[in-house]
PDB file of C-alpha atoms in Angstrom:
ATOM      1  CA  UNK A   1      45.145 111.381 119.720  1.00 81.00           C
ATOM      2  CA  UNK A   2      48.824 111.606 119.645  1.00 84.00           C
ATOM      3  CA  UNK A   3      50.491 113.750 122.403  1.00 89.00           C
ATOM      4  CA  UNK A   4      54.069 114.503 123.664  1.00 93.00           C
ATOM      5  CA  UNK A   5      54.533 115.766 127.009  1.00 95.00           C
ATOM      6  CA  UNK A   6      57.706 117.560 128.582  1.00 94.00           C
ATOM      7  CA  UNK A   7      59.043 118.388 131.520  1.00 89.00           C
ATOM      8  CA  UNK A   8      58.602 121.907 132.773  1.00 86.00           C
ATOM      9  CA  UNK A   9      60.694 124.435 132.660  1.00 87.00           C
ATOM     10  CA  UNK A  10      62.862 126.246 133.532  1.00 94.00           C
ATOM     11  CA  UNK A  11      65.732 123.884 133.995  1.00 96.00           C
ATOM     12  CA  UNK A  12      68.767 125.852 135.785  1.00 97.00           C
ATOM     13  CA  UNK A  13      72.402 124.190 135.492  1.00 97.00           C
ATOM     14  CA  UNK A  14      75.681 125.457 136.233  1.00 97.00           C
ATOM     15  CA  UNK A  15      78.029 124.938 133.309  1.00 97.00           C
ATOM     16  CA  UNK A  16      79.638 121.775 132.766  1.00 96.00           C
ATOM     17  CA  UNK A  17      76.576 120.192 134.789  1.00 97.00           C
ATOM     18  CA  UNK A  18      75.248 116.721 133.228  1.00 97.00           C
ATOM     19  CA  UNK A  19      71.462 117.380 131.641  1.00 97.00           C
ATOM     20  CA  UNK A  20      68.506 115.338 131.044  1.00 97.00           C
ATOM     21  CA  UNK A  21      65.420 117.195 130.173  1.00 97.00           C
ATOM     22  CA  UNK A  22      62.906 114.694 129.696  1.00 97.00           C
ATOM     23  CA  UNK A  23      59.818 114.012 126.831  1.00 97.00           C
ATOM     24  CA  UNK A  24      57.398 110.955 126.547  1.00 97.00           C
ATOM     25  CA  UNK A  25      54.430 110.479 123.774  1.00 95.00           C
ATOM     26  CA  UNK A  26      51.424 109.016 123.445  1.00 93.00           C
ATOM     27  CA  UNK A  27      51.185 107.446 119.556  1.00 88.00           C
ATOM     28  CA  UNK A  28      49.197 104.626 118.038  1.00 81.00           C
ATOM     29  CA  UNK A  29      51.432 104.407 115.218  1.00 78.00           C
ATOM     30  CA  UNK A  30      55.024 104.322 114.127  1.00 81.00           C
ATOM     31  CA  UNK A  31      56.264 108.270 114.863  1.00 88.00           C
ATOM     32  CA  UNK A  32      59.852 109.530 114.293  1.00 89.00           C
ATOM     33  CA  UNK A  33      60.754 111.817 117.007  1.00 93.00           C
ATOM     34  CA  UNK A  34      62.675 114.844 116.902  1.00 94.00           C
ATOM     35  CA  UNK A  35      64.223 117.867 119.548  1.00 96.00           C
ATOM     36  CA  UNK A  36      64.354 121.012 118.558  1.00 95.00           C
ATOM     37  CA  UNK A  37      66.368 124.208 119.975  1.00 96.00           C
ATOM     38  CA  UNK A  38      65.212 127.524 119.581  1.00 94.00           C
ATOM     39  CA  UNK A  39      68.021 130.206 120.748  1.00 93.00           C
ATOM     40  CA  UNK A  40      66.880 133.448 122.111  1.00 88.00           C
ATOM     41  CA  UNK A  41      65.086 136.010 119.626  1.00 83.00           C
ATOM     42  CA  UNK A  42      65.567 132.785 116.811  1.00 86.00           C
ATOM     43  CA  UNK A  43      63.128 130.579 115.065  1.00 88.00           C
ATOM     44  CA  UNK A  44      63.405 126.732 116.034  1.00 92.00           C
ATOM     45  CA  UNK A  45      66.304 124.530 114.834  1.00 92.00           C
ATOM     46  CA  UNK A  46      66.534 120.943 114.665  1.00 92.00           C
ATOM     47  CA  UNK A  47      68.617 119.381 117.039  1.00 96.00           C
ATOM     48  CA  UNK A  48      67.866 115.758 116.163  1.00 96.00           C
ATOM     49  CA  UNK A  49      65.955 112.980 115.346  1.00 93.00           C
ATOM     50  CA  UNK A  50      65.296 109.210 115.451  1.00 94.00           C
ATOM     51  CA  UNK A  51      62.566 107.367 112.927  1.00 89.00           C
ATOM     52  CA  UNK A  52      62.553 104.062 114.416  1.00 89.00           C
ATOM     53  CA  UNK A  53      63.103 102.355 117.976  1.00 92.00           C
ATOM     54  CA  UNK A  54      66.249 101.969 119.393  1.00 95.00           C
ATOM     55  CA  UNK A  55      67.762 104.617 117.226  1.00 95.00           C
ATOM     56  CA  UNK A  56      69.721 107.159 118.657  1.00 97.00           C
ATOM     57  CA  UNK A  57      70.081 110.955 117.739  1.00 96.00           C
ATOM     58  CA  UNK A  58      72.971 112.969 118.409  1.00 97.00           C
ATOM     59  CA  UNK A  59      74.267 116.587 117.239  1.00 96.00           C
ATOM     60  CA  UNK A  60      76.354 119.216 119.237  1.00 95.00           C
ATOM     61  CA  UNK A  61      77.264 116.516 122.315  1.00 97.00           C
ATOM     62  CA  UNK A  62      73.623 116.206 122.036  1.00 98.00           C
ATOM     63  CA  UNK A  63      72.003 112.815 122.492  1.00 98.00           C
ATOM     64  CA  UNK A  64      68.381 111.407 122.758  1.00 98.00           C
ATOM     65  CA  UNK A  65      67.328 107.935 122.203  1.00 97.00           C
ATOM     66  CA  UNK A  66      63.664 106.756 120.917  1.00 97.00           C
ATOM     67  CA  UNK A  67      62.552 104.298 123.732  1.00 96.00           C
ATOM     68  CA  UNK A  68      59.257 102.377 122.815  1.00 93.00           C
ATOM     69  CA  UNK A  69      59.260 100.179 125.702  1.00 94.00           C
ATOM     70  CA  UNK A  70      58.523 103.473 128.157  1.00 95.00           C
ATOM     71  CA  UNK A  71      57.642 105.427 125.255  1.00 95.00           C
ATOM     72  CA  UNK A  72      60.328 107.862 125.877  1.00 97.00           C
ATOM     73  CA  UNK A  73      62.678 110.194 123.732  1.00 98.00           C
ATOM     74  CA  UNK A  74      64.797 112.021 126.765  1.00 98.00           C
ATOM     75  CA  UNK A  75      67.515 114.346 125.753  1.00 98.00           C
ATOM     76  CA  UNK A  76      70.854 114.093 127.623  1.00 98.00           C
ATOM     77  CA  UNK A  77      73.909 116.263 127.099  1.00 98.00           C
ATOM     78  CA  UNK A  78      77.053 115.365 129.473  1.00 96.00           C
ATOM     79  CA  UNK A  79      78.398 119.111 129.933  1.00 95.00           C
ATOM     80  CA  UNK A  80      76.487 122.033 129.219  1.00 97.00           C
ATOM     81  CA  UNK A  81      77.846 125.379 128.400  1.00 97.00           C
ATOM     82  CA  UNK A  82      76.160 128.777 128.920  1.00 96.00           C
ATOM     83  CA  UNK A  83      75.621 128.803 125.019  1.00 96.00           C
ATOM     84  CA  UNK A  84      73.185 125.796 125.399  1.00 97.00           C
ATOM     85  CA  UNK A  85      70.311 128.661 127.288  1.00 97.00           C
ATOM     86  CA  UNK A  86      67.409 128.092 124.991  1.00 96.00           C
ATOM     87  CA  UNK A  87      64.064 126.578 124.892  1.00 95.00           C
ATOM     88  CA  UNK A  88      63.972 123.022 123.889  1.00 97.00           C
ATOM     89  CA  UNK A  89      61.324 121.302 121.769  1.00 96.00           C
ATOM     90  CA  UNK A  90      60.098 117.588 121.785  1.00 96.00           C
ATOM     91  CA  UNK A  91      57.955 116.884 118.692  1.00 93.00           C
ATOM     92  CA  UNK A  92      56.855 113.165 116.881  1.00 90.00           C
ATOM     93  CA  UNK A  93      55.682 112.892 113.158  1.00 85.00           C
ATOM     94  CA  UNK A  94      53.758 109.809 112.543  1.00 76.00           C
ATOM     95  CA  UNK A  95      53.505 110.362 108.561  1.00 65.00           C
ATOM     96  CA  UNK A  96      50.418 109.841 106.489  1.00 61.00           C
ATOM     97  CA  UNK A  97      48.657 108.411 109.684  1.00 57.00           C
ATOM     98  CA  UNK A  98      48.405 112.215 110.884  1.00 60.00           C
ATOM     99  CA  UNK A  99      48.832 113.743 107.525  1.00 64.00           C
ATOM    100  CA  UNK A 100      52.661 114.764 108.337  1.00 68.00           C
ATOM    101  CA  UNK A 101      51.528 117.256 111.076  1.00 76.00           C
ATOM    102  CA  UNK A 102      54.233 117.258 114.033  1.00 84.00           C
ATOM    103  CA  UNK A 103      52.529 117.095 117.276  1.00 87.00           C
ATOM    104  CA  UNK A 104      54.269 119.860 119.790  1.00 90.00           C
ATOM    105  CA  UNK A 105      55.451 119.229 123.594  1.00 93.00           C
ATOM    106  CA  UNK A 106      55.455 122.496 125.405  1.00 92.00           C
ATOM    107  CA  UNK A 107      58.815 123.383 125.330  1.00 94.00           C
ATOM    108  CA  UNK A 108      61.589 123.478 128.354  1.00 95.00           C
ATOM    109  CA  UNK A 109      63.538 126.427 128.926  1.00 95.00           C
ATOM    110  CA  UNK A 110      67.488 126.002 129.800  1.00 97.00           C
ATOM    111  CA  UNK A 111      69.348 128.396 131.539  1.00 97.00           C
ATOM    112  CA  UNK A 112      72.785 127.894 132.294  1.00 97.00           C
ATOM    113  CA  UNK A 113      75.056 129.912 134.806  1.00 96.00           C
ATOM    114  CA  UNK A 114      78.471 130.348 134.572  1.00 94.00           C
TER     115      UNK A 114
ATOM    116  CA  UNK B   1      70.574 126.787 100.013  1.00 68.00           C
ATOM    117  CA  UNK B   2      68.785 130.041 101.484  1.00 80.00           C
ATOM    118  CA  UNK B   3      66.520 129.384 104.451  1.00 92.00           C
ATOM    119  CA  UNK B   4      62.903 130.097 104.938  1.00 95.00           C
ATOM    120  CA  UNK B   5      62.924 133.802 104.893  1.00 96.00           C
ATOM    121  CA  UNK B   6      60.303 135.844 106.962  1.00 97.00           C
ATOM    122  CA  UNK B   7      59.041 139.637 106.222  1.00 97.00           C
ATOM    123  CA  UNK B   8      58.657 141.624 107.809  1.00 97.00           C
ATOM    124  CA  UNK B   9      60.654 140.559 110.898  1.00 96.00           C
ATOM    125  CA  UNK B  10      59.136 143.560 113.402  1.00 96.00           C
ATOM    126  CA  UNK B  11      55.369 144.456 113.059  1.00 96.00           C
ATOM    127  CA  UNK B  12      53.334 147.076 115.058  1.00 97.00           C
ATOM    128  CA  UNK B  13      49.660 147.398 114.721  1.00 97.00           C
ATOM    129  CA  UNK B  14      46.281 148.733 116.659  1.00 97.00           C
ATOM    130  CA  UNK B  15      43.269 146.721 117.651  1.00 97.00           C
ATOM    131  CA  UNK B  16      40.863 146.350 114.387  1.00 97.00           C
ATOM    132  CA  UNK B  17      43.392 146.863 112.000  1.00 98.00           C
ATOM    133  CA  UNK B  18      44.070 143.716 109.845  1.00 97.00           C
ATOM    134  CA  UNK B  19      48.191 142.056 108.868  1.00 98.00           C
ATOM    135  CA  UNK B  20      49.763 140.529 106.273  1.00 98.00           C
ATOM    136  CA  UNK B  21      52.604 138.320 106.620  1.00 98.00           C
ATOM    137  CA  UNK B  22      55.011 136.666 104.501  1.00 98.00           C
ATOM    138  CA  UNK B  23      57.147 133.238 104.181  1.00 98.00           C
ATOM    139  CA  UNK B  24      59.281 132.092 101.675  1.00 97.00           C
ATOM    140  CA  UNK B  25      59.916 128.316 101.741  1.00 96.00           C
ATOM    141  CA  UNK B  26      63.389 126.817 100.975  1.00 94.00           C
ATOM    142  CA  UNK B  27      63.441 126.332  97.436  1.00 93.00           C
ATOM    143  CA  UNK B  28      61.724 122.829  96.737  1.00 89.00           C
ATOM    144  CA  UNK B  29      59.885 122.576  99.935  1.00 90.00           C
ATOM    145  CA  UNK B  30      56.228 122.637  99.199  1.00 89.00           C
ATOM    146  CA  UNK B  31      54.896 122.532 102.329  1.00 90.00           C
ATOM    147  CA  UNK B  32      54.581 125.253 104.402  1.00 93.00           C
ATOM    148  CA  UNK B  33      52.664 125.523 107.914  1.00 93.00           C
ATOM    149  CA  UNK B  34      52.250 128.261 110.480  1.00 96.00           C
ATOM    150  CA  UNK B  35      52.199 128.666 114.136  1.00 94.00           C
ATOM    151  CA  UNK B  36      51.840 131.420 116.828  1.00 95.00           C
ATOM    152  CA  UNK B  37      54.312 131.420 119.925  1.00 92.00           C
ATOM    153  CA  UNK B  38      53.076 133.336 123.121  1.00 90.00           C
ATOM    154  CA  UNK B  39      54.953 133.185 126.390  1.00 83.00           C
ATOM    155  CA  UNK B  40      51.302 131.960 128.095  1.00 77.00           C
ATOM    156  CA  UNK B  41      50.812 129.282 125.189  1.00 77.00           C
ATOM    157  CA  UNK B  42      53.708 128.013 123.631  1.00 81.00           C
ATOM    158  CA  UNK B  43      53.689 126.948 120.504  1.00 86.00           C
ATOM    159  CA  UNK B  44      50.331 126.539 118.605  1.00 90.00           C
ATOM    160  CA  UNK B  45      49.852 125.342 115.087  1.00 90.00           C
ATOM    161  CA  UNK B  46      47.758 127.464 112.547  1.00 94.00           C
ATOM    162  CA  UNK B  47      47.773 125.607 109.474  1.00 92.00           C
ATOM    163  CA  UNK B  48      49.515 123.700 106.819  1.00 91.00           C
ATOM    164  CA  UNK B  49      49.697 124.718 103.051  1.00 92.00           C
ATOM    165  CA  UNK B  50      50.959 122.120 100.214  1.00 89.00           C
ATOM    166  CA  UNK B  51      50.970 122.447  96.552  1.00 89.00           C
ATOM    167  CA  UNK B  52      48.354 125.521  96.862  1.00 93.00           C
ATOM    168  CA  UNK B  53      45.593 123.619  99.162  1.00 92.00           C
ATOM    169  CA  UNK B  54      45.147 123.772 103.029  1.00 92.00           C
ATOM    170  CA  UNK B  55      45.856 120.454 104.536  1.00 86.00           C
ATOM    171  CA  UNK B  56      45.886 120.573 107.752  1.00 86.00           C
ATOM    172  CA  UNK B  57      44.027 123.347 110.373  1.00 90.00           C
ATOM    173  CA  UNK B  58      44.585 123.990 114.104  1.00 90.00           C
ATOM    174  CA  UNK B  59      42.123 125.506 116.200  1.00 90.00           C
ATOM    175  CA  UNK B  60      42.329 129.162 115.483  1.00 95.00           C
ATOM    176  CA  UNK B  61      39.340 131.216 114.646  1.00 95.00           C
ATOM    177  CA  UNK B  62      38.273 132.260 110.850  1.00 95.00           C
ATOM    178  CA  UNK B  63      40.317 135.505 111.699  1.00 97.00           C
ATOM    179  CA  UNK B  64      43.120 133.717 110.840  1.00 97.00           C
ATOM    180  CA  UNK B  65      43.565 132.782 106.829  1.00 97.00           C
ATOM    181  CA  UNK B  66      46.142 131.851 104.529  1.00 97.00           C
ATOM    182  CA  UNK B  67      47.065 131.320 101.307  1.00 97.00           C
ATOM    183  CA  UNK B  68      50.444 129.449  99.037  1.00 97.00           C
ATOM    184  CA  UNK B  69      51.396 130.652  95.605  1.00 96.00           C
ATOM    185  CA  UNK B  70      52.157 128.547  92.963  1.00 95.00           C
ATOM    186  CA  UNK B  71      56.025 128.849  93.603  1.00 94.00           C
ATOM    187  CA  UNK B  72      55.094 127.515  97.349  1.00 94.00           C
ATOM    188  CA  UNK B  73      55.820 131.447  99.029  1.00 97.00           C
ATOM    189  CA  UNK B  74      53.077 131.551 101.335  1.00 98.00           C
ATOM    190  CA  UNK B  75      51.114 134.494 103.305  1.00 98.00           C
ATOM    191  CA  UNK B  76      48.575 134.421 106.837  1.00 98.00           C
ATOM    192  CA  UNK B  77      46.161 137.062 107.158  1.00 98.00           C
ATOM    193  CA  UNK B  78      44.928 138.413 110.527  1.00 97.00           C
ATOM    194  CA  UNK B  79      41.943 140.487 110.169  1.00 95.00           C
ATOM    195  CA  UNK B  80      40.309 142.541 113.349  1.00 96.00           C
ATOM    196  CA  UNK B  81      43.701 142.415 115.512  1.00 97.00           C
ATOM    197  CA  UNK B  82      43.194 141.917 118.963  1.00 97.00           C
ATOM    198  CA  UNK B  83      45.466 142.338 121.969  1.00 96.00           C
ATOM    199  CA  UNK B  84      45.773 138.865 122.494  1.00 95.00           C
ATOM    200  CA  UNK B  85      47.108 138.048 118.214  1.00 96.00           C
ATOM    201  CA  UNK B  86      50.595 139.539 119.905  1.00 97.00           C
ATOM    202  CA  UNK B  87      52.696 137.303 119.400  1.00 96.00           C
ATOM    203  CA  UNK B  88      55.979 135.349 117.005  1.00 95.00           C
ATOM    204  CA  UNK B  89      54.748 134.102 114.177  1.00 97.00           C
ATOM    205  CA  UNK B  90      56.619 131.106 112.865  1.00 95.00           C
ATOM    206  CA  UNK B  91      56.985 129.258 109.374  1.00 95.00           C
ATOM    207  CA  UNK B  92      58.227 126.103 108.732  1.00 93.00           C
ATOM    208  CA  UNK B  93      58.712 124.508 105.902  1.00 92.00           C
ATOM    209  CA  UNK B  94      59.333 120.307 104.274  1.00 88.00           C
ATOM    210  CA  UNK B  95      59.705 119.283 101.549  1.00 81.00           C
ATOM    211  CA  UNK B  96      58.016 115.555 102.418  1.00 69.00           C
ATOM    212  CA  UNK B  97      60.640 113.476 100.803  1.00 62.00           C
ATOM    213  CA  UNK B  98      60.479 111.322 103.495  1.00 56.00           C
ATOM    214  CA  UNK B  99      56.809 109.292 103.289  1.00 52.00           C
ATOM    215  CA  UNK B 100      57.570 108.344 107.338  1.00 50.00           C
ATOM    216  CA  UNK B 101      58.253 111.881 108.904  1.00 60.00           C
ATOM    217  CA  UNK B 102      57.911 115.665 108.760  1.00 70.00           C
ATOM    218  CA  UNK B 103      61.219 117.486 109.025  1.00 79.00           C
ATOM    219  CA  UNK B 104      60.465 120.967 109.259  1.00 86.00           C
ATOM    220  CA  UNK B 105      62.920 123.868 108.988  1.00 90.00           C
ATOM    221  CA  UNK B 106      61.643 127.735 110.343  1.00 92.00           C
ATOM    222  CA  UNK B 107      62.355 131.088 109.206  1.00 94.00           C
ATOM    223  CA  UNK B 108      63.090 133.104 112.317  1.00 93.00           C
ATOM    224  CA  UNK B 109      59.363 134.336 112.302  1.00 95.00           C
ATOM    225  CA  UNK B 110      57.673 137.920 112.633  1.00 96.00           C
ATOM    226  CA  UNK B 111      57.513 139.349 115.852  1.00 96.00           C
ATOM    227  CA  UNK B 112      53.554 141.011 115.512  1.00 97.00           C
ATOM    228  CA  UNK B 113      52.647 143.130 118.550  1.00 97.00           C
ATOM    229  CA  UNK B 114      49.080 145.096 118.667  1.00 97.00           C
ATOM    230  CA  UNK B 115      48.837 148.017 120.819  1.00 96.00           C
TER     231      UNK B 115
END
């Protein structure tokens, strides 16, 4: 079945350090993919998203692009601040094909020191 | 527009005893699905309600149960809490208007711990 996969945490940067935390699937279909950001003691926000290939997502400096070729959906950011610390989320959604469940990587914990 | 709203936020219960918890969607949304977050196992879906009916299921056992009202508000049951049900409860919920993808929003979740 469908699958995403993460890289493990935790991810320790200094601030203004250049990120890349990085997520692949496994999909039969079509997904959308998605990050999402879940702040200490918070639920999970979304971040962003991109439906098709080639799209790009971007939100708070924030940018991942949907990579079918190598099946990919990394998340880059070019200067992180100490307010970026969180866990991070990959997910995909592949519609009516999975009955609109999201399929869950295991998260990657940021910590960034001043 | 409110968010999904969560109650209680803070929960304390013993082994055996059973819990209650609450969700109220975004207003429109009629989905609504559940998940459990433990530090050991991440984040692990429960199941999906949608116009009243359970659509989808993760693998939990029969302890676990819930239920959506007609005005989409929706409620999971744990009965016989064990240590191991400590945990965040999330809910998410979509309102589906896209036919392609599931765009979920959460409520900041209930924070259950059994002693």
């Amino acid at each position: 079945g469908d699958s995403v996969t993460q890289m493990e945490g935790p991810v320790t940067l200094s601030e203004e350090a250049f990120l890349t935390i990085n997520c692949t699937y496994t999909a039969t279909g079509y997904p959308s993919l998605f990050w999402y950001v879940q702040y200490p003691g918070e639920g999970l926000q979304l971040l962003l998203k991109a439906t098709k290939a080639d799209d790009k997502g971007s939100n708070k400096g924030f940018e991942a692009t949907y990579r079918k070729e190598t099946t990919s959906f990394h998340l880059e950011k070019g200067s992180v601040q100490v307010s970026d610390s969180a866990v991070y989320f990959c997910a995909l959604s592949d519609g009516r094909r999975s009955n609109y469940q999201l399929i869950w990587g295991a998260g990657t914990k940021l910590i960034i020191k001043p | 527009k409110a968010g999904v709203t969560q109650t209680p936020r803070y929960l304390i219960k013993t082994r055996g005893q059973q819990v209650t918890l609450s969700c109220s969607p975004i207003s429109g949304h009629r989905s609504v699905s559940w998940y459990q977050q433990t530090p050991g196992q991440g984040l692990q879906f429960l199941f999906e309600y949608f116009s009243e009916t359970q659509r989808n299921k993760g693998n939990f056992p029969g302890r676990f149960s819930g239920r959506q009202f007609s005005n989409s508000r929706s409620e999971m049951n744990v009965s016989t809490l064990e240590l191991g049900d400590s945990a965040l409860y999330l809910c998410a919920s979509s309102s589906l208007t896209s036919v392609s993808y599931n765009e979920q929003f959460f409520g900041p979740g209930t924070r259950l711990t059994v002693l």
